Coordinates of C-alpha atoms in Angstrom, one line a residue:
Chain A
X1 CA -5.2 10.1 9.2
X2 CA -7.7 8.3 6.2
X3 CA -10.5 11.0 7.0
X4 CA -9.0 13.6 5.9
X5 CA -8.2 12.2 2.2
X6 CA -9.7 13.5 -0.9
X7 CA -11.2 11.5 -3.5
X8 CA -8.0 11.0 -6.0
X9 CA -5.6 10.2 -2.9
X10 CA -8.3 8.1 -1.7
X11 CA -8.9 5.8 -5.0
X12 CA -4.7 6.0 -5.3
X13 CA -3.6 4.9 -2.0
X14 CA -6.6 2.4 -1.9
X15 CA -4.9 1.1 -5.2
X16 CA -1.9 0.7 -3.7
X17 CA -2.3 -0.9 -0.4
X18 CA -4.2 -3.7 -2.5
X19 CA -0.5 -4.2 -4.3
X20 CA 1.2 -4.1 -1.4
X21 CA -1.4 -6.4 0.3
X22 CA -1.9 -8.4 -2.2
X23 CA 1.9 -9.1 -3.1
X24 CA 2.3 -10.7 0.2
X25 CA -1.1 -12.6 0.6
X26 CA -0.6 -14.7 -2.9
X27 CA 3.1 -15.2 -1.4
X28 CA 2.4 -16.2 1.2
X29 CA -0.7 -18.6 0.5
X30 CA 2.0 -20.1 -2.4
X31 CA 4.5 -20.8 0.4
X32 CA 2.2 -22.1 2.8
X33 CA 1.7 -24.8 -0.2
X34 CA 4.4 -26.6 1.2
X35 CA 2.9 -26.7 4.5
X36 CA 3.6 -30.8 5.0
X37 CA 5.5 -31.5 1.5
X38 CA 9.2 -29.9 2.3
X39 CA 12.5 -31.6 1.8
X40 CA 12.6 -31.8 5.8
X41 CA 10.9 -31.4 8.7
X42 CA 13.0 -28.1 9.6
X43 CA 12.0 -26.7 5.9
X44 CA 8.8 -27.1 6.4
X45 CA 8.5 -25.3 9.3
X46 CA 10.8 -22.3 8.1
X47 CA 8.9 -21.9 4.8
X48 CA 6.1 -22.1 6.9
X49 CA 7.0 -19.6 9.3
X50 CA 7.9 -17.2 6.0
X51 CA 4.4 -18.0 5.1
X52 CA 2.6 -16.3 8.3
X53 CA 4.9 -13.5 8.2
X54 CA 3.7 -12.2 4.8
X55 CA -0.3 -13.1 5.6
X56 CA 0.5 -11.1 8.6
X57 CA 2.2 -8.1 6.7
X58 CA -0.7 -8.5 4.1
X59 CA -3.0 -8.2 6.9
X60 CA -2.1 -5.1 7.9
X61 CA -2.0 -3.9 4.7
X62 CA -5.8 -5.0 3.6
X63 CA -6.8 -3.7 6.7
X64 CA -5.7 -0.4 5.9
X65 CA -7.1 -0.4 2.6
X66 CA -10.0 -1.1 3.8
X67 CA -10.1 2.1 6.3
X68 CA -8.9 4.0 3.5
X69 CA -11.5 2.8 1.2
X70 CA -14.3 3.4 3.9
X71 CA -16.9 1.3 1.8
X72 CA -17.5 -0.9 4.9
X73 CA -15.2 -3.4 3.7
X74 CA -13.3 -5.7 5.8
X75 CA -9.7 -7.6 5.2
X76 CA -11.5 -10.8 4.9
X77 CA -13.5 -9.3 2.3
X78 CA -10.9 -8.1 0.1
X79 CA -8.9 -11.2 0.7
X80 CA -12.3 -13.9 -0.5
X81 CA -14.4 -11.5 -2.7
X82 CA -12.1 -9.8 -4.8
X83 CA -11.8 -11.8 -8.7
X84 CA -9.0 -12.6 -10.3
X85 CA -8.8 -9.0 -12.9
X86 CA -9.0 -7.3 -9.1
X87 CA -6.0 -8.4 -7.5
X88 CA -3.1 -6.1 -8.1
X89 CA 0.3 -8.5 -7.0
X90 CA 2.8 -8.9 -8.9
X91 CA 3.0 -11.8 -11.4
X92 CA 6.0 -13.2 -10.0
X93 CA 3.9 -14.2 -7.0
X94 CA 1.8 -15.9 -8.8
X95 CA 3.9 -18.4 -9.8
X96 CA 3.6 -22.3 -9.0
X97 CA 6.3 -23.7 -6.4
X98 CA 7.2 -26.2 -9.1
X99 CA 10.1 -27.4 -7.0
X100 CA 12.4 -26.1 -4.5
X101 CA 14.4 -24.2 -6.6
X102 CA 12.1 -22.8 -8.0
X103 CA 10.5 -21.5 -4.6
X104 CA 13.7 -20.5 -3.7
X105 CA 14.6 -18.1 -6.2
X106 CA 10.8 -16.3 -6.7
X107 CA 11.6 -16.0 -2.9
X108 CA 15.0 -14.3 -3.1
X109 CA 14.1 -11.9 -6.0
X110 CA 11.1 -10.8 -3.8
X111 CA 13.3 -10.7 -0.4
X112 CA 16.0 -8.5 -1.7
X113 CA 13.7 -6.5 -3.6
X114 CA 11.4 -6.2 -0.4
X115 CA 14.5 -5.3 1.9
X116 CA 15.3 -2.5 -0.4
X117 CA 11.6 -1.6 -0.9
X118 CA 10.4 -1.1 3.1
X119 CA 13.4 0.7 3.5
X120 CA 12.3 3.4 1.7
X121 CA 8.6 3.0 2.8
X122 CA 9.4 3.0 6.0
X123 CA 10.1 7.1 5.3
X124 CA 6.7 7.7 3.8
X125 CA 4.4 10.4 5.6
X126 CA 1.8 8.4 5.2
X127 CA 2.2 7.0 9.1
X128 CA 0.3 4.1 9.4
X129 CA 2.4 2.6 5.8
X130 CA 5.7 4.1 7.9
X131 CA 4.7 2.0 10.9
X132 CA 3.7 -0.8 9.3
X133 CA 6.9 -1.4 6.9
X134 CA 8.9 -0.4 10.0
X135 CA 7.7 -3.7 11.5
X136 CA 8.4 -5.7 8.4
X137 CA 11.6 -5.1 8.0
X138 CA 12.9 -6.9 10.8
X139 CA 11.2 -10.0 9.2
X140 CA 12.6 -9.5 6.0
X141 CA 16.1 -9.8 7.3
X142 CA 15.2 -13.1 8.4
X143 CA 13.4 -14.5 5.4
X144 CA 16.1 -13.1 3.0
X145 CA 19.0 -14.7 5.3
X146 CA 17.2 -17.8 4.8
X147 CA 16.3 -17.1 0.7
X148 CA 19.8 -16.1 -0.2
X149 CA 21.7 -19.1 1.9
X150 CA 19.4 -21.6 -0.2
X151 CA 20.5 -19.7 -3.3
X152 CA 24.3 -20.0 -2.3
X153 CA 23.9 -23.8 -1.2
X154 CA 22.2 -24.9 -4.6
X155 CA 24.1 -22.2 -7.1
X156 CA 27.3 -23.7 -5.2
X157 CA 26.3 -27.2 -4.6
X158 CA 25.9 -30.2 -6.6
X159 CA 25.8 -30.5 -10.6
X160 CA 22.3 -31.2 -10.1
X161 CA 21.0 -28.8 -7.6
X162 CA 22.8 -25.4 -9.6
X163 CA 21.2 -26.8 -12.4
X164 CA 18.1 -26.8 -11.0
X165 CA 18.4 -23.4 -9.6
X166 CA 19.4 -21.9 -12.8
X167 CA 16.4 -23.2 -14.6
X168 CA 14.3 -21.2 -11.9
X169 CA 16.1 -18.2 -12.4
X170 CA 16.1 -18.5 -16.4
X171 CA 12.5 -18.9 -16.1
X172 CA 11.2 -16.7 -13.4
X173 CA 14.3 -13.7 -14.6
X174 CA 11.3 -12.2 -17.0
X175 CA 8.7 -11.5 -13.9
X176 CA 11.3 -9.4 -12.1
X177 CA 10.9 -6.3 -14.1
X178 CA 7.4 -5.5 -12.6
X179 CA 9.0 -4.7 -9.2
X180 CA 9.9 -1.1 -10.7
X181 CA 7.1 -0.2 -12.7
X182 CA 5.4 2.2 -11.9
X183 CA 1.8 3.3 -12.7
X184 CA -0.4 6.7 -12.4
X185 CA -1.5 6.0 -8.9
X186 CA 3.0 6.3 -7.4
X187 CA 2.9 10.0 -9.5
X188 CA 0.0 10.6 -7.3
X189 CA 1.5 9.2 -3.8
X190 CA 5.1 10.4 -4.7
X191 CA 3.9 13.8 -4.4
X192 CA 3.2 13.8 -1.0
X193 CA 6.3 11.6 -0.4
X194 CA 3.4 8.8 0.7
X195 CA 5.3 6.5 -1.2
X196 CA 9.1 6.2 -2.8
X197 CA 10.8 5.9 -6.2
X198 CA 10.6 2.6 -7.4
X199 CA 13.0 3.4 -10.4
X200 CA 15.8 3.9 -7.8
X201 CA 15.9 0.5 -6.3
X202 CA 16.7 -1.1 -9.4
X203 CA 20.2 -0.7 -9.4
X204 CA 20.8 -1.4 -6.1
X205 CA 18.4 -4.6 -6.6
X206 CA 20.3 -5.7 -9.7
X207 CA 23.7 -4.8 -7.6
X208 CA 22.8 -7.3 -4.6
X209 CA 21.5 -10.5 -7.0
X210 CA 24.4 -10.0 -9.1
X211 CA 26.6 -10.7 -6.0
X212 CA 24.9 -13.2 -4.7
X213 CA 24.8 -15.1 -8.1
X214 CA 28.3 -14.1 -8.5
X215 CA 29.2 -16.3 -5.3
X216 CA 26.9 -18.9 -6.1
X217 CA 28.4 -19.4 -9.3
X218 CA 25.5 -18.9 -11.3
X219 CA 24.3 -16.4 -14.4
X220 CA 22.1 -13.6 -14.6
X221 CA 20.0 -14.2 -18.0
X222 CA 20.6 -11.7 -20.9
X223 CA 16.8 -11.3 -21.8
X224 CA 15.4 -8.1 -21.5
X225 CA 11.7 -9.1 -22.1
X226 CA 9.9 -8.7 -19.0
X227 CA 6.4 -9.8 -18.5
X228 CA 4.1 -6.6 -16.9
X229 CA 0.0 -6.6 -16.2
X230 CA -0.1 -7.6 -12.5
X231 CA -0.4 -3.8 -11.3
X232 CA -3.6 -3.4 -13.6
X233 CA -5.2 -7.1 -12.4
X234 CA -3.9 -8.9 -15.5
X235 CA -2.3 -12.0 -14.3
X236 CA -1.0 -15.4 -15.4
X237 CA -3.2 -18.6 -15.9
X238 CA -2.0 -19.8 -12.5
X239 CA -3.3 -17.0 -10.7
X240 CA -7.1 -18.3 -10.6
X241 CA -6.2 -21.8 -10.0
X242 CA -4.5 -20.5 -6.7
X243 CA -7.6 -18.1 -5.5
X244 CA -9.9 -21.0 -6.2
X245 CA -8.4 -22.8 -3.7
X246 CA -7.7 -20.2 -1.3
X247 CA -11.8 -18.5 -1.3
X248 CA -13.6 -21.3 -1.7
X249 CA -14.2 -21.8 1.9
X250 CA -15.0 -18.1 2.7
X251 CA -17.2 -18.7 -0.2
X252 CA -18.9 -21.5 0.5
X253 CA -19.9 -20.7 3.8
X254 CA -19.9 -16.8 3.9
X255 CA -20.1 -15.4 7.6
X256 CA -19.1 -18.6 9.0
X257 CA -16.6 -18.5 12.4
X258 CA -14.6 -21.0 13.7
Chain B
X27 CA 24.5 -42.7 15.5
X28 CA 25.3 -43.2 11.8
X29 CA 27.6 -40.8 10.4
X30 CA 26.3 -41.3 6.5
X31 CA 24.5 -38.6 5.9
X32 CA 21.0 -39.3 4.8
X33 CA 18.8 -37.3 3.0
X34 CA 18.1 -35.3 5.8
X35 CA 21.5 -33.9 6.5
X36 CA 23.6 -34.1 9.6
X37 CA 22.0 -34.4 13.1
X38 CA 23.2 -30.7 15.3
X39 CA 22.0 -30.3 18.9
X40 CA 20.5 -27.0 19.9
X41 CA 21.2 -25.0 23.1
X42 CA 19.1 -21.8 23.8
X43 CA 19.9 -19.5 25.9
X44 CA 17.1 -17.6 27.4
X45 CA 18.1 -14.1 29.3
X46 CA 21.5 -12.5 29.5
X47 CA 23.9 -14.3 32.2
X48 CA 21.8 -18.0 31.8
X49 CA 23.2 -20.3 30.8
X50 CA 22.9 -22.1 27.3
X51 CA 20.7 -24.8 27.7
X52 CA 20.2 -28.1 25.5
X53 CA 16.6 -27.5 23.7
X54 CA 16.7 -30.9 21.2
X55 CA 18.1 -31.5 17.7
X56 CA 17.8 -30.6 14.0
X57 CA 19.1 -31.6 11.0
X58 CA 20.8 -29.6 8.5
X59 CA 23.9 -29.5 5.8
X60 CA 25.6 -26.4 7.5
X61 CA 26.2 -24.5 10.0
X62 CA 24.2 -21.7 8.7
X63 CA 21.4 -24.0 8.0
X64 CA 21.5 -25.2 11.6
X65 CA 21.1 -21.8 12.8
X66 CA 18.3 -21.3 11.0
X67 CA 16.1 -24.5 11.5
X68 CA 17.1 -24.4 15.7
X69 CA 15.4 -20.7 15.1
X70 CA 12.4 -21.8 13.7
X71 CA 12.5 -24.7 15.5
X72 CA 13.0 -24.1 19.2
X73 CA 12.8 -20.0 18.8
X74 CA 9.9 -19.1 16.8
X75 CA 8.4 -17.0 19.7
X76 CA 11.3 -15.0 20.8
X77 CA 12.4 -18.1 23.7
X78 CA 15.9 -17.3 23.2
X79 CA 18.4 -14.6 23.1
X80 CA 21.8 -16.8 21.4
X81 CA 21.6 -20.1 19.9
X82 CA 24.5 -22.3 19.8
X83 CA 24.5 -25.5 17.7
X84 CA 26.9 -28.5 17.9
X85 CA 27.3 -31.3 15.2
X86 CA 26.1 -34.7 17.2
X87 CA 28.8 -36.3 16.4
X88 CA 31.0 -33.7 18.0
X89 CA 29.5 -34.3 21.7
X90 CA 31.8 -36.7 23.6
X91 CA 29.2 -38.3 25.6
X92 CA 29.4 -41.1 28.6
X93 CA 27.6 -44.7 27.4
X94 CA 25.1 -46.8 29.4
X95 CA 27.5 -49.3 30.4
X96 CA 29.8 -46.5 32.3
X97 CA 26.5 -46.1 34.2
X98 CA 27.8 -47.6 37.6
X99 CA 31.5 -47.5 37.9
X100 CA 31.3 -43.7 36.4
X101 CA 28.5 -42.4 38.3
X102 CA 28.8 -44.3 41.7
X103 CA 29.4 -41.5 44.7
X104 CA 31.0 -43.9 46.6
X105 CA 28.4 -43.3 49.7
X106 CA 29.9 -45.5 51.6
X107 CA 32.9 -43.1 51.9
X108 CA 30.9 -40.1 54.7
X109 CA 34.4 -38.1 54.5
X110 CA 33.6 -37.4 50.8
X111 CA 30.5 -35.8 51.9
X112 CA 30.6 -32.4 53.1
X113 CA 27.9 -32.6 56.1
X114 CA 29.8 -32.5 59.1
X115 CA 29.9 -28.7 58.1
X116 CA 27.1 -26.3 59.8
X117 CA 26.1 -24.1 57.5
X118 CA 26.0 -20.6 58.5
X119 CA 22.5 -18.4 59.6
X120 CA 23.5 -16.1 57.0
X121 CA 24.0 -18.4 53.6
X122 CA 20.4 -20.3 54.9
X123 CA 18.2 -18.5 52.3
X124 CA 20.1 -20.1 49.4

């Protein structure tokens, strides 16, 4: 189905496989972070489960782009040789664990939003996008069972642990209004139905958190300033610090198996 | 087993069962605050790679359990008693296979 692309849909569904691939490789490579510093044992090896999912889901998605792109790169490539300004995730992402709270709720924004997200994907005509979120979604009920739980257990738990929580929501609240922006490159896929309307999952999105921090007994910020520059490869300072880490080994040693 | 809780949580054991009709079988122990949370760890835990069909998961400190010291007045078969043994009973050709 990618040989038959012209040039525009081509360059725009390139684009936006590197979001979607890219959303969930920087996610994932922050989760697996904890990989040995969780509260418990059993944390550990849920957060590190989470953490494979996405790099798998990201995976597929590079992969892709790479067919699409047809430049002979690989997903390796995109994943250790792309720069900072040419990774298009969103800046929540991005963001440093900090603590567990603060994992927790840059998790839960990105599992309800991702629930409501492959649902819709999962009707594009682009087949191979269809086939791929159809396979993510059943993870996705997992990892936002476990995201929203840890949300109701601190929100409803100890002084401490809901104000903990709330401080992560307060300070992460103004990276959530990139998950509905939309750019040139979803006019051009929309058109085909390749991909769906971001604009309507916002209410639904805001519907579902509001709930949840309804019965969790915490507050939903007032600000309306929302940070945006992810789509077009601007990101935060923490983003480099983070690829540094995660390239340097494919850099170091380029070509080498193990 | 103490029943403080420690940082950890509380101790649950874990049963997995692994086709319809087995039965649920003890798989080993997690810790968690909740129920829900011991769902989720004996999932990642003991069913990462699809080993089970239904979890169920007890609080330890629920499990009524015998003690070392019952070991031989409790477990004693009393062998010395044959007519508590059913061998003077032939088994039939037909029930040999099982």
């Amino acid at each position: 189905m990618t040989n038959n692309l012209d040039n525009k849909m081509r360059e725009a569904l390139f684009e936006y496989l590197l979001r979607l691939g890219d959303d969930r490789l920087i996610l994932g490579h922050r989760l697996s972070e904890w990989c040995g510093h969780a509260p418990i044992l059993e944390e550990d090896i849920a957060l590190g489960n989470i953490a494979l999912d996405l790099i798998g889901q990201s995976s597929a998605y590079l992969s892709l782009a790479a067919e699409v792109e047809n430049k002979n790169r690989t997903e390796d490539d995109l994943s250790y040789f792309r720069n900072e300004y040419e990774f298009k995730n969103l800046q929540l992402v991005e963001q440093p664990n900090i603590d567990f709270a603060y994992t927790i709720a840059r998790q839960y924004f990105f599992d309800v939003y991702e629930g409501l997200f492959l649902e819709e994907l999962a009707k594009s005509k682009f087949e191979q996008l269809a086939g791929i979120a159809e396979k993510s979604i059943k993870e996705n009920k997992y990892h936002t069972r476990h995201s929203k739980h840890w949300v109701l257990r601190l929100g409803d738990g100890t002084e401490e642990s809901r104000n903990k929580i709330q401080t992560a929501i307060n300070d992460l609240w103004r990276f959530t209004g990139e998950f509905f922006e939309e750019t040139e490159v979803d006019e051009i896929l929309k058109e085909k139905n390749f991909a769906p309307d971001l604009k309507l999952l916002k209410q639904k999105w805001n519907e579902i958190i509001n709930s949840t921090f309804e019965e969790a007994t915490l507050s939903i910020p007032e600000s309306k300033d929302f940070a945006t520059g992810g789509r077009n490869g601007i990101h935060t300072e923490h983003l480099g610090h983070l690829l540094a880490e995660m390239q340097i080994v494919a850099r170091s040693f380029p070509g080498a198996k193990w | 087993m103490s029943t403080e809780n420690d940082s950890q949580g509380k101790l649950w054991e874990v049963f997995t069962q692994s086709k319809q009709g087995a039965p649920h079988e003890h798989a080993g122990n997690v810790h968690a605050t909740d129920a829900e949370m011991a769902l989720q760890n004996a999932r990642d835990v003991y069913s990462r790679r699809g080993e089970a069909i239904s979890i169920w998961v007890v609080p330890s400190d629920q499990i009524v359990a015998t003690s070392p010291s019952d070991e031989d007045p409790f477990f004693d078969p009393s062998n010395n008693k044959a007519y508590r043994h059913p061998q003077f009973y032939s088994t039939p050709k037909g029930v040999r296979g099982f």
